[in-house]
Amino acid sequence: MFEKDGIVYADNYAKELEVESVRVTDDHIMLVTFSTGETRLCDFTELFDKVPAFEPLRDEKVFETVKVMHGIPMWQNGTIDISPTYLYDHSYEYDNHGKIVSV
């Protein structure tokens, strides 16, 4: 049981997943560090066809303007964003030696 914002919940508290930092590498690929401490690789070219809202990000210059605000990656002053959980679920394990661990 836990309390948040004056509401008591009959469950265990689970901190929401957040993005700590992002680093654009090249060709719409970014390394994302999550609040879990994990760094994962996200290939946005795989997301463009699945999520029409990401269409403006096909422009590499727009893609590179990503900022993390309140734990969420955002572009164009917050008009485009992506849920940290969705990003995590659509990314790949990545070790600190530059290797993808799992696909």
Short mmCIF file of N, CA and C in Angstrom, two decimals:
data_model
loop_
_atom_site.label_atom_id
_atom_site.label_comp_id
_atom_site.label_asym_id
_atom_site.label_seq_id
_atom_site.Cartn_x
_atom_site.Cartn_y
_atom_site.Cartn_z
N MET A 1 0.85 -1.16 0.00
CA MET A 1 0.00 0.00 0.00
C MET A 1 0.90 1.24 0.00
N PHE A 2 0.49 2.27 -0.77
CA PHE A 2 1.25 3.51 -0.78
C PHE A 2 0.32 4.68 -1.06
N GLU A 3 0.81 5.87 -0.74
CA GLU A 3 0.04 7.09 -0.96
C GLU A 3 0.79 7.99 -1.94
N LYS A 4 0.05 8.52 -2.89
CA LYS A 4 0.64 9.46 -3.84
C LYS A 4 -0.39 10.54 -4.11
N ASP A 5 0.02 11.78 -3.94
CA ASP A 5 -0.86 12.93 -4.17
C ASP A 5 -2.16 12.82 -3.37
N GLY A 6 -2.06 12.32 -2.14
CA GLY A 6 -3.22 12.25 -1.27
C GLY A 6 -4.16 11.08 -1.54
N ILE A 7 -3.77 10.20 -2.44
CA ILE A 7 -4.59 9.02 -2.77
C ILE A 7 -3.86 7.78 -2.30
N VAL A 8 -4.56 6.90 -1.61
CA VAL A 8 -3.97 5.66 -1.12
C VAL A 8 -4.26 4.54 -2.11
N TYR A 9 -3.21 3.83 -2.50
CA TYR A 9 -3.32 2.73 -3.46
C TYR A 9 -3.02 1.41 -2.75
N ALA A 10 -3.76 0.36 -3.11
CA ALA A 10 -3.58 -0.96 -2.50
C ALA A 10 -2.67 -1.81 -3.37
N ASP A 11 -1.51 -1.27 -3.68
CA ASP A 11 -0.55 -1.95 -4.53
C ASP A 11 0.84 -1.49 -4.10
N ASN A 12 1.86 -2.05 -4.69
CA ASN A 12 3.21 -1.60 -4.42
C ASN A 12 3.53 -0.43 -5.34
N TYR A 13 4.28 0.53 -4.82
CA TYR A 13 4.67 1.69 -5.61
C TYR A 13 5.70 1.27 -6.66
N ALA A 14 5.46 1.68 -7.87
CA ALA A 14 6.41 1.42 -8.94
C ALA A 14 6.74 2.75 -9.60
N LYS A 15 7.99 3.14 -9.53
CA LYS A 15 8.40 4.40 -10.12
C LYS A 15 8.23 4.31 -11.64
N GLU A 16 7.72 5.39 -12.21
CA GLU A 16 7.55 5.43 -13.66
C GLU A 16 8.91 5.48 -14.34
N LEU A 17 8.99 4.81 -15.47
CA LEU A 17 10.20 4.81 -16.27
C LEU A 17 10.40 6.20 -16.87
N GLU A 18 11.61 6.71 -16.77
CA GLU A 18 11.92 8.01 -17.35
C GLU A 18 13.19 7.91 -18.18
N VAL A 19 13.34 8.86 -19.08
CA VAL A 19 14.57 8.96 -19.86
C VAL A 19 15.48 9.95 -19.16
N GLU A 20 16.70 9.54 -18.90
CA GLU A 20 17.69 10.42 -18.26
C GLU A 20 18.41 11.27 -19.29
N SER A 21 18.81 10.63 -20.41
CA SER A 21 19.54 11.36 -21.44
C SER A 21 19.42 10.63 -22.78
N VAL A 22 19.68 11.38 -23.84
CA VAL A 22 19.69 10.80 -25.19
C VAL A 22 20.92 11.32 -25.92
N ARG A 23 21.41 10.51 -26.82
CA ARG A 23 22.51 10.92 -27.69
C ARG A 23 22.23 10.40 -29.08
N VAL A 24 22.05 11.32 -30.02
CA VAL A 24 21.83 10.94 -31.41
C VAL A 24 23.17 10.53 -31.99
N THR A 25 23.20 9.35 -32.62
CA THR A 25 24.45 8.89 -33.21
C THR A 25 24.44 9.23 -34.70
N ASP A 26 23.71 8.48 -35.49
CA ASP A 26 23.59 8.80 -36.91
C ASP A 26 22.40 8.06 -37.49
N ASP A 27 21.96 8.53 -38.65
CA ASP A 27 20.89 7.88 -39.40
C ASP A 27 19.69 7.49 -38.53
N HIS A 28 19.18 8.44 -37.76
CA HIS A 28 17.99 8.26 -36.94
C HIS A 28 18.14 7.20 -35.86
N ILE A 29 19.34 7.06 -35.36
CA ILE A 29 19.61 6.14 -34.26
C ILE A 29 20.02 6.96 -33.04
N MET A 30 19.49 6.56 -31.90
CA MET A 30 19.84 7.28 -30.68
C MET A 30 20.12 6.30 -29.56
N LEU A 31 21.06 6.68 -28.71
CA LEU A 31 21.33 5.93 -27.48
C LEU A 31 20.56 6.62 -26.37
N VAL A 32 19.78 5.85 -25.65
CA VAL A 32 18.91 6.39 -24.62
C VAL A 32 19.29 5.78 -23.27
N THR A 33 19.52 6.63 -22.29
CA THR A 33 19.78 6.16 -20.92
C THR A 33 18.51 6.37 -20.11
N PHE A 34 18.03 5.28 -19.52
CA PHE A 34 16.78 5.29 -18.77
C PHE A 34 17.05 5.42 -17.28
N SER A 35 15.99 5.71 -16.53
CA SER A 35 16.09 5.87 -15.08
C SER A 35 16.49 4.57 -14.39
N THR A 36 16.45 3.46 -15.09
CA THR A 36 16.90 2.18 -14.55
C THR A 36 18.42 2.06 -14.58
N GLY A 37 19.08 3.00 -15.28
CA GLY A 37 20.52 2.95 -15.46
C GLY A 37 20.93 2.29 -16.75
N GLU A 38 19.98 1.67 -17.44
CA GLU A 38 20.27 1.00 -18.71
C GLU A 38 20.42 2.01 -19.84
N THR A 39 21.35 1.73 -20.74
CA THR A 39 21.45 2.47 -21.99
C THR A 39 21.00 1.52 -23.08
N ARG A 40 20.05 1.98 -23.92
CA ARG A 40 19.50 1.15 -24.98
C ARG A 40 19.59 1.89 -26.30
N LEU A 41 19.63 1.14 -27.39
CA LEU A 41 19.71 1.70 -28.72
C LEU A 41 18.33 1.71 -29.35
N CYS A 42 17.94 2.85 -29.90
CA CYS A 42 16.65 2.96 -30.56
C CYS A 42 16.86 3.39 -32.01
N ASP A 43 16.35 2.59 -32.93
CA ASP A 43 16.42 2.88 -34.36
C ASP A 43 15.06 3.43 -34.79
N PHE A 44 14.98 4.75 -34.95
CA PHE A 44 13.70 5.37 -35.29
C PHE A 44 13.23 5.03 -36.69
N THR A 45 14.11 4.57 -37.57
CA THR A 45 13.65 4.21 -38.91
C THR A 45 12.63 3.08 -38.84
N GLU A 46 12.68 2.29 -37.76
CA GLU A 46 11.71 1.22 -37.58
C GLU A 46 10.36 1.74 -37.09
N LEU A 47 10.33 2.97 -36.59
CA LEU A 47 9.10 3.52 -36.00
C LEU A 47 8.33 4.43 -36.95
N PHE A 48 8.99 4.96 -37.98
CA PHE A 48 8.33 5.93 -38.85
C PHE A 48 7.05 5.41 -39.47
N ASP A 49 7.06 4.20 -39.96
CA ASP A 49 5.87 3.64 -40.60
C ASP A 49 4.80 3.23 -39.60
N LYS A 50 5.19 2.95 -38.36
CA LYS A 50 4.25 2.52 -37.33
C LYS A 50 3.55 3.70 -36.66
N VAL A 51 4.23 4.85 -36.60
CA VAL A 51 3.70 6.00 -35.86
C VAL A 51 3.74 7.23 -36.77
N PRO A 52 2.61 7.55 -37.41
CA PRO A 52 2.57 8.69 -38.34
C PRO A 52 2.99 10.03 -37.71
N ALA A 53 2.81 10.19 -36.42
CA ALA A 53 3.18 11.46 -35.76
C ALA A 53 4.68 11.71 -35.82
N PHE A 54 5.47 10.66 -36.07
CA PHE A 54 6.93 10.81 -36.14
C PHE A 54 7.41 11.23 -37.53
N GLU A 55 6.52 11.40 -38.48
CA GLU A 55 6.89 11.75 -39.86
C GLU A 55 7.86 12.94 -39.92
N PRO A 56 7.64 14.04 -39.17
CA PRO A 56 8.60 15.16 -39.25
C PRO A 56 10.02 14.78 -38.82
N LEU A 57 10.16 13.71 -38.07
CA LEU A 57 11.47 13.30 -37.59
C LEU A 57 12.30 12.61 -38.66
N ARG A 58 11.70 12.33 -39.80
CA ARG A 58 12.47 11.78 -40.93
C ARG A 58 13.56 12.77 -41.36
N ASP A 59 13.30 14.06 -41.15
CA ASP A 59 14.29 15.09 -41.43
C ASP A 59 15.35 15.01 -40.32
N GLU A 60 16.55 14.61 -40.69
CA GLU A 60 17.62 14.38 -39.70
C GLU A 60 17.88 15.62 -38.84
N LYS A 61 17.77 16.80 -39.44
CA LYS A 61 18.01 18.03 -38.67
C LYS A 61 16.95 18.21 -37.58
N VAL A 62 15.71 17.85 -37.85
CA VAL A 62 14.65 17.91 -36.84
C VAL A 62 14.91 16.83 -35.79
N PHE A 63 15.24 15.62 -36.24
CA PHE A 63 15.50 14.51 -35.32
C PHE A 63 16.59 14.86 -34.32
N GLU A 64 17.63 15.54 -34.76
CA GLU A 64 18.77 15.87 -33.90
C GLU A 64 18.44 16.94 -32.85
N THR A 65 17.28 17.58 -32.94
CA THR A 65 16.92 18.62 -31.97
C THR A 65 16.26 18.06 -30.72
N VAL A 66 16.27 16.75 -30.54
CA VAL A 66 15.63 16.11 -29.39
C VAL A 66 16.15 16.70 -28.08
N LYS A 67 15.22 16.92 -27.16
CA LYS A 67 15.53 17.37 -25.80
C LYS A 67 14.77 16.49 -24.83
N VAL A 68 15.32 16.23 -23.67
CA VAL A 68 14.62 15.48 -22.63
C VAL A 68 14.03 16.49 -21.65
N MET A 69 12.72 16.46 -21.52
CA MET A 69 12.03 17.36 -20.60
C MET A 69 11.12 16.52 -19.70
N HIS A 70 11.34 16.62 -18.40
CA HIS A 70 10.55 15.88 -17.41
C HIS A 70 10.60 14.37 -17.66
N GLY A 71 11.75 13.88 -18.13
CA GLY A 71 11.94 12.45 -18.34
C GLY A 71 11.38 11.92 -19.65
N ILE A 72 10.98 12.83 -20.56
CA ILE A 72 10.36 12.43 -21.82
C ILE A 72 11.12 13.07 -22.98
N PRO A 73 11.54 12.28 -23.99
CA PRO A 73 12.17 12.87 -25.18
C PRO A 73 11.13 13.65 -25.99
N MET A 74 11.50 14.88 -26.39
CA MET A 74 10.57 15.74 -27.13
C MET A 74 11.29 16.45 -28.26
N TRP A 75 10.51 16.78 -29.27
CA TRP A 75 10.97 17.55 -30.40
C TRP A 75 9.99 18.69 -30.64
N GLN A 76 10.43 19.69 -31.36
CA GLN A 76 9.60 20.82 -31.77
C GLN A 76 8.80 21.40 -30.60
N ASN A 77 9.54 21.76 -29.54
CA ASN A 77 8.95 22.38 -28.34
C ASN A 77 7.81 21.56 -27.75
N GLY A 78 7.94 20.25 -27.80
CA GLY A 78 6.96 19.37 -27.16
C GLY A 78 5.80 18.96 -28.04
N THR A 79 5.77 19.41 -29.30
CA THR A 79 4.67 18.99 -30.17
C THR A 79 4.81 17.53 -30.59
N ILE A 80 6.02 17.00 -30.53
CA ILE A 80 6.26 15.58 -30.79
C ILE A 80 6.99 15.02 -29.57
N ASP A 81 6.49 13.93 -29.03
CA ASP A 81 7.17 13.27 -27.93
C ASP A 81 6.97 11.77 -28.04
N ILE A 82 7.66 11.05 -27.19
CA ILE A 82 7.53 9.60 -27.19
C ILE A 82 7.57 9.11 -25.74
N SER A 83 6.67 8.23 -25.42
CA SER A 83 6.60 7.67 -24.08
C SER A 83 7.88 6.90 -23.77
N PRO A 84 8.45 7.11 -22.60
CA PRO A 84 9.66 6.34 -22.24
C PRO A 84 9.41 4.83 -22.28
N THR A 85 8.22 4.39 -21.89
CA THR A 85 7.91 2.95 -21.90
C THR A 85 7.87 2.43 -23.33
N TYR A 86 7.22 3.19 -24.24
CA TYR A 86 7.17 2.78 -25.65
C TYR A 86 8.58 2.74 -26.23
N LEU A 87 9.37 3.76 -25.91
CA LEU A 87 10.74 3.82 -26.40
C LEU A 87 11.55 2.63 -25.89
N TYR A 88 11.39 2.32 -24.62
CA TYR A 88 12.10 1.17 -24.02
C TYR A 88 11.69 -0.12 -24.72
N ASP A 89 10.38 -0.30 -24.91
CA ASP A 89 9.87 -1.53 -25.51
C ASP A 89 10.28 -1.68 -26.97
N HIS A 90 10.61 -0.58 -27.64
CA HIS A 90 10.99 -0.61 -29.05
C HIS A 90 12.47 -0.27 -29.24
N SER A 91 13.28 -0.65 -28.27
CA SER A 91 14.71 -0.41 -28.36
C SER A 91 15.44 -1.73 -28.09
N TYR A 92 16.74 -1.68 -28.21
CA TYR A 92 17.57 -2.87 -28.08
C TYR A 92 18.54 -2.71 -26.92
N GLU A 93 18.79 -3.82 -26.22
CA GLU A 93 19.82 -3.81 -25.19
C GLU A 93 21.14 -3.42 -25.83
N TYR A 94 21.89 -2.62 -25.10
CA TYR A 94 23.14 -2.09 -25.65
C TYR A 94 24.17 -2.07 -24.53
N ASP A 95 25.34 -2.63 -24.79
CA ASP A 95 26.37 -2.57 -23.75
C ASP A 95 27.23 -1.33 -23.96
N ASN A 96 28.04 -1.01 -23.00
CA ASN A 96 28.86 0.19 -23.07
C ASN A 96 30.07 0.05 -23.99
N HIS A 97 30.18 -1.09 -24.64
CA HIS A 97 31.30 -1.31 -25.57
C HIS A 97 30.84 -1.18 -27.01
N GLY A 98 29.61 -0.66 -27.21
CA GLY A 98 29.11 -0.41 -28.55
C GLY A 98 28.50 -1.61 -29.24
N LYS A 99 28.06 -2.59 -28.46
CA LYS A 99 27.48 -3.80 -29.06
C LYS A 99 26.02 -3.93 -28.66
N ILE A 100 25.20 -4.34 -29.63
CA ILE A 100 23.81 -4.65 -29.33
C ILE A 100 23.79 -6.02 -28.68
N VAL A 101 23.15 -6.12 -27.52
CA VAL A 101 23.14 -7.38 -26.77
C VAL A 101 22.04 -8.29 -27.23
N SER A 102 20.86 -7.75 -27.51
CA SER A 102 19.75 -8.58 -27.97
C SER A 102 18.93 -7.84 -29.00
N VAL A 103 18.29 -8.59 -29.87
CA VAL A 103 17.46 -8.01 -30.93
C VAL A 103 16.04 -8.49 -30.75
#
